[in-house]
Amino acid sequence: MIKYLGLLYVLIFIVHVIFNYNAFFNSHHTFYFILDALIIFLCVTLFCLELLKSDDLLNLSKSFAVYATFGLFLWWLITTPIIFYETYNTTADWDFANLKRRIFLFANIFMYTCFVLGLIASKPQKNK
């Protein structure tokens, strides 16, 4: 399912670039941010369901994938709504520009902190 969604996303992206070549490099399309968020939400949901069905639930704190999934999922939850208000990001509204910059800064710090904690807490798995 994830493979097909990835292929569909790439196909939509390529078609959009072919038909709107100039618009692709000059503007941000919220459609891609929403589609990215939906795909990441689906992947996180499937990962959590797979995790609940397995015995790896007992070693949850030692898995890098859990930390990375948690950090990336919260990053997307925090930053996606900001994209809807992208039109306010002008030189006339410096308050929004500063707020957006701070939200992205702290969201990035949180996400990469989750990655670092995951790398520290996880230990290398033996090859079977």
PDB file of C-alpha atoms in Angstrom:
ATOM      1  CA  MET A   1       0.000   0.000   0.000  1.00  0.00           C
ATOM      2  CA  ILE A   2       2.813   2.398   0.863  1.00  0.00           C
ATOM      3  CA  LYS A   3       4.613   1.500  -2.366  1.00  0.00           C
ATOM      4  CA  TYR A   4       1.562   2.342  -4.442  1.00  0.00           C
ATOM      5  CA  LEU A   5       0.996   5.601  -2.579  1.00  0.00           C
ATOM      6  CA  GLY A   6       4.624   6.533  -3.169  1.00  0.00           C
ATOM      7  CA  LEU A   7       4.347   5.767  -6.868  1.00  0.00           C
ATOM      8  CA  LEU A   8       1.091   7.728  -7.112  1.00  0.00           C
ATOM      9  CA  TYR A   9       2.722  10.689  -5.353  1.00  0.00           C
ATOM     10  CA  VAL A  10       5.704  10.646  -7.719  1.00  0.00           C
ATOM     11  CA  LEU A  11       3.380  10.377 -10.724  1.00  0.00           C
ATOM     12  CA  ILE A  12       1.280  13.345  -9.549  1.00  0.00           C
ATOM     13  CA  PHE A  13       4.462  15.311  -8.880  1.00  0.00           C
ATOM     14  CA  ILE A  14       5.926  14.599 -12.324  1.00  0.00           C
ATOM     15  CA  VAL A  15       2.688  15.468 -14.114  1.00  0.00           C
ATOM     16  CA  HIS A  16       2.446  18.717 -12.146  1.00  0.00           C
ATOM     17  CA  VAL A  17       6.025  19.676 -12.994  1.00  0.00           C
ATOM     18  CA  ILE A  18       5.492  18.909 -16.678  1.00  0.00           C
ATOM     19  CA  PHE A  19       2.327  21.016 -16.978  1.00  0.00           C
ATOM     20  CA  ASN A  20       3.294  23.801 -14.515  1.00  0.00           C
ATOM     21  CA  TYR A  21       7.043  24.023 -14.923  1.00  0.00           C
ATOM     22  CA  ASN A  22       7.371  27.740 -14.112  1.00  0.00           C
ATOM     23  CA  ALA A  23       4.887  27.654 -11.216  1.00  0.00           C
ATOM     24  CA  PHE A  24       6.787  24.791  -9.638  1.00  0.00           C
ATOM     25  CA  PHE A  25       9.916  26.872  -9.111  1.00  0.00           C
ATOM     26  CA  ASN A  26       8.154  30.110  -8.165  1.00  0.00           C
ATOM     27  CA  SER A  27       5.534  29.098  -5.612  1.00  0.00           C
ATOM     28  CA  HIS A  28       4.721  26.598  -2.870  1.00  0.00           C
ATOM     29  CA  HIS A  29       1.704  24.404  -3.353  1.00  0.00           C
ATOM     30  CA  THR A  30      -0.173  23.480  -0.197  1.00  0.00           C
ATOM     31  CA  PHE A  31      -1.487  20.390  -1.977  1.00  0.00           C
ATOM     32  CA  TYR A  32       1.914  18.718  -1.630  1.00  0.00           C
ATOM     33  CA  PHE A  33       2.193  19.586   2.054  1.00  0.00           C
ATOM     34  CA  ILE A  34      -1.263  18.152   2.725  1.00  0.00           C
ATOM     35  CA  LEU A  35      -0.516  15.034   0.677  1.00  0.00           C
ATOM     36  CA  ASP A  36       2.817  14.638   2.497  1.00  0.00           C
ATOM     37  CA  ALA A  37       1.069  14.916   5.852  1.00  0.00           C
ATOM     38  CA  LEU A  38      -1.554  12.339   4.865  1.00  0.00           C
ATOM     39  CA  ILE A  39       1.057   9.874   3.639  1.00  0.00           C
ATOM     40  CA  ILE A  40       3.171  10.311   6.761  1.00  0.00           C
ATOM     41  CA  PHE A  41       0.075   9.928   8.943  1.00  0.00           C
ATOM     42  CA  LEU A  42      -0.799   6.706   7.125  1.00  0.00           C
ATOM     43  CA  CYS A  43       2.759   5.376   7.459  1.00  0.00           C
ATOM     44  CA  VAL A  44       2.869   6.191  11.173  1.00  0.00           C
ATOM     45  CA  THR A  45      -0.518   4.556  11.705  1.00  0.00           C
ATOM     46  CA  LEU A  46       0.535   1.395   9.859  1.00  0.00           C
ATOM     47  CA  PHE A  47       3.826   1.322  11.783  1.00  0.00           C
ATOM     48  CA  CYS A  48       2.001   1.607  15.105  1.00  0.00           C
ATOM     49  CA  LEU A  49      -0.458  -1.135  14.152  1.00  0.00           C
ATOM     50  CA  GLU A  50       2.401  -3.386  13.073  1.00  0.00           C
ATOM     51  CA  LEU A  51       4.219  -2.613  16.314  1.00  0.00           C
ATOM     52  CA  LEU A  52       1.168  -3.529  18.378  1.00  0.00           C
ATOM     53  CA  LYS A  53       0.894  -6.894  16.612  1.00  0.00           C
ATOM     54  CA  SER A  54       4.526  -7.824  17.223  1.00  0.00           C
ATOM     55  CA  ASP A  55       6.566  -8.731  20.292  1.00  0.00           C
ATOM     56  CA  ASP A  56       8.742  -5.648  19.811  1.00  0.00           C
ATOM     57  CA  LEU A  57       6.345  -3.695  21.994  1.00  0.00           C
ATOM     58  CA  LEU A  58       8.347  -4.854  25.010  1.00  0.00           C
ATOM     59  CA  ASN A  59      11.514  -3.199  23.675  1.00  0.00           C
ATOM     60  CA  LEU A  60       9.847   0.034  22.659  1.00  0.00           C
ATOM     61  CA  SER A  61      12.355   2.336  24.319  1.00  0.00           C
ATOM     62  CA  LYS A  62      15.293   0.692  22.526  1.00  0.00           C
ATOM     63  CA  SER A  63      13.991   1.100  18.979  1.00  0.00           C
ATOM     64  CA  PHE A  64      15.249   3.975  16.864  1.00  0.00           C
ATOM     65  CA  ALA A  65      12.231   3.657  14.574  1.00  0.00           C
ATOM     66  CA  VAL A  66       9.879   4.605  17.415  1.00  0.00           C
ATOM     67  CA  TYR A  67      11.820   7.772  18.241  1.00  0.00           C
ATOM     68  CA  ALA A  68      12.131   8.738  14.569  1.00  0.00           C
ATOM     69  CA  THR A  69       8.448   8.077  13.893  1.00  0.00           C
ATOM     70  CA  PHE A  70       7.359  10.069  16.930  1.00  0.00           C
ATOM     71  CA  GLY A  71       9.622  13.027  16.071  1.00  0.00           C
ATOM     72  CA  LEU A  72       8.678  13.144  12.398  1.00  0.00           C
ATOM     73  CA  PHE A  73       4.957  12.734  13.082  1.00  0.00           C
ATOM     74  CA  LEU A  74       4.874  15.577  15.600  1.00  0.00           C
ATOM     75  CA  TRP A  75       6.964  17.756  13.282  1.00  0.00           C
ATOM     76  CA  TRP A  76       4.386  17.318  10.523  1.00  0.00           C
ATOM     77  CA  LEU A  77       1.501  17.964  12.907  1.00  0.00           C
ATOM     78  CA  ILE A  78       3.101  21.213  14.025  1.00  0.00           C
ATOM     79  CA  THR A  79       4.325  22.591  10.697  1.00  0.00           C
ATOM     80  CA  THR A  80       1.521  21.615   8.304  1.00  0.00           C
ATOM     81  CA  PRO A  81      -1.020  24.182   9.606  1.00  0.00           C
ATOM     82  CA  ILE A  82       1.546  26.949   9.130  1.00  0.00           C
ATOM     83  CA  ILE A  83       1.564  26.243   5.399  1.00  0.00           C
ATOM     84  CA  PHE A  84      -2.131  27.194   5.128  1.00  0.00           C
ATOM     85  CA  TYR A  85      -1.261  30.708   6.264  1.00  0.00           C
ATOM     86  CA  GLU A  86       1.658  31.104   3.854  1.00  0.00           C
ATOM     87  CA  THR A  87      -0.054  34.057   2.157  1.00  0.00           C
ATOM     88  CA  TYR A  88       0.484  36.137   5.308  1.00  0.00           C
ATOM     89  CA  ASN A  89       4.242  35.657   5.044  1.00  0.00           C
ATOM     90  CA  THR A  90       4.993  39.047   3.506  1.00  0.00           C
ATOM     91  CA  THR A  91       7.093  42.020   4.440  1.00  0.00           C
ATOM     92  CA  ALA A  92       3.905  43.747   5.639  1.00  0.00           C
ATOM     93  CA  ASP A  93       3.368  41.192   8.409  1.00  0.00           C
ATOM     94  CA  TRP A  94       6.633  40.693  10.251  1.00  0.00           C
ATOM     95  CA  ASP A  95       4.870  39.212  13.279  1.00  0.00           C
ATOM     96  CA  PHE A  96       3.710  36.193  11.278  1.00  0.00           C
ATOM     97  CA  ALA A  97       7.126  35.819   9.658  1.00  0.00           C
ATOM     98  CA  ASN A  98       8.800  35.770  13.077  1.00  0.00           C
ATOM     99  CA  LEU A  99       6.188  33.378  14.473  1.00  0.00           C
ATOM    100  CA  LYS A 100       6.630  31.038  11.511  1.00  0.00           C
ATOM    101  CA  ARG A 101      10.396  31.137  11.865  1.00  0.00           C
ATOM    102  CA  ARG A 102      10.205  30.310  15.584  1.00  0.00           C
ATOM    103  CA  ILE A 103       7.704  27.503  15.053  1.00  0.00           C
ATOM    104  CA  PHE A 104       9.911  25.901  12.423  1.00  0.00           C
ATOM    105  CA  LEU A 105      13.008  26.410  14.572  1.00  0.00           C
ATOM    106  CA  PHE A 106      11.535  24.744  17.640  1.00  0.00           C
ATOM    107  CA  ALA A 107       9.852  22.006  15.582  1.00  0.00           C
ATOM    108  CA  ASN A 108      13.201  21.204  13.939  1.00  0.00           C
ATOM    109  CA  ILE A 109      14.997  21.225  17.289  1.00  0.00           C
ATOM    110  CA  PHE A 110      12.370  18.862  18.716  1.00  0.00           C
ATOM    111  CA  MET A 111      12.507  16.497  15.727  1.00  0.00           C
ATOM    112  CA  TYR A 112      16.291  16.260  15.659  1.00  0.00           C
ATOM    113  CA  THR A 113      16.386  15.856  19.433  1.00  0.00           C
ATOM    114  CA  CYS A 114      14.086  12.861  19.031  1.00  0.00           C
ATOM    115  CA  PHE A 115      16.455  11.469  16.393  1.00  0.00           C
ATOM    116  CA  VAL A 116      19.469  11.954  18.662  1.00  0.00           C
ATOM    117  CA  LEU A 117      17.715  10.381  21.655  1.00  0.00           C
ATOM    118  CA  GLY A 118      16.717   7.466  19.441  1.00  0.00           C
ATOM    119  CA  LEU A 119      20.291   6.970  18.275  1.00  0.00           C
ATOM    120  CA  ILE A 120      21.554   7.117  21.845  1.00  0.00           C
ATOM    121  CA  ALA A 121      18.869   4.803  23.277  1.00  0.00           C
ATOM    122  CA  SER A 122      18.912   2.203  20.514  1.00  0.00           C
ATOM    123  CA  LYS A 123      21.615  -0.359  20.291  1.00  0.00           C
ATOM    124  CA  PRO A 124      22.729  -2.029  17.075  1.00  0.00           C
ATOM    125  CA  GLN A 125      20.660  -5.080  16.182  1.00  0.00           C
ATOM    126  CA  LYS A 126      22.397  -8.324  15.346  1.00  0.00           C
ATOM    127  CA  ASN A 127      22.010  -9.657  11.824  1.00  0.00           C
ATOM    128  CA  LYS A 128      19.968 -12.837  11.713  1.00  0.00           C
TER     129      LYS A 128
END
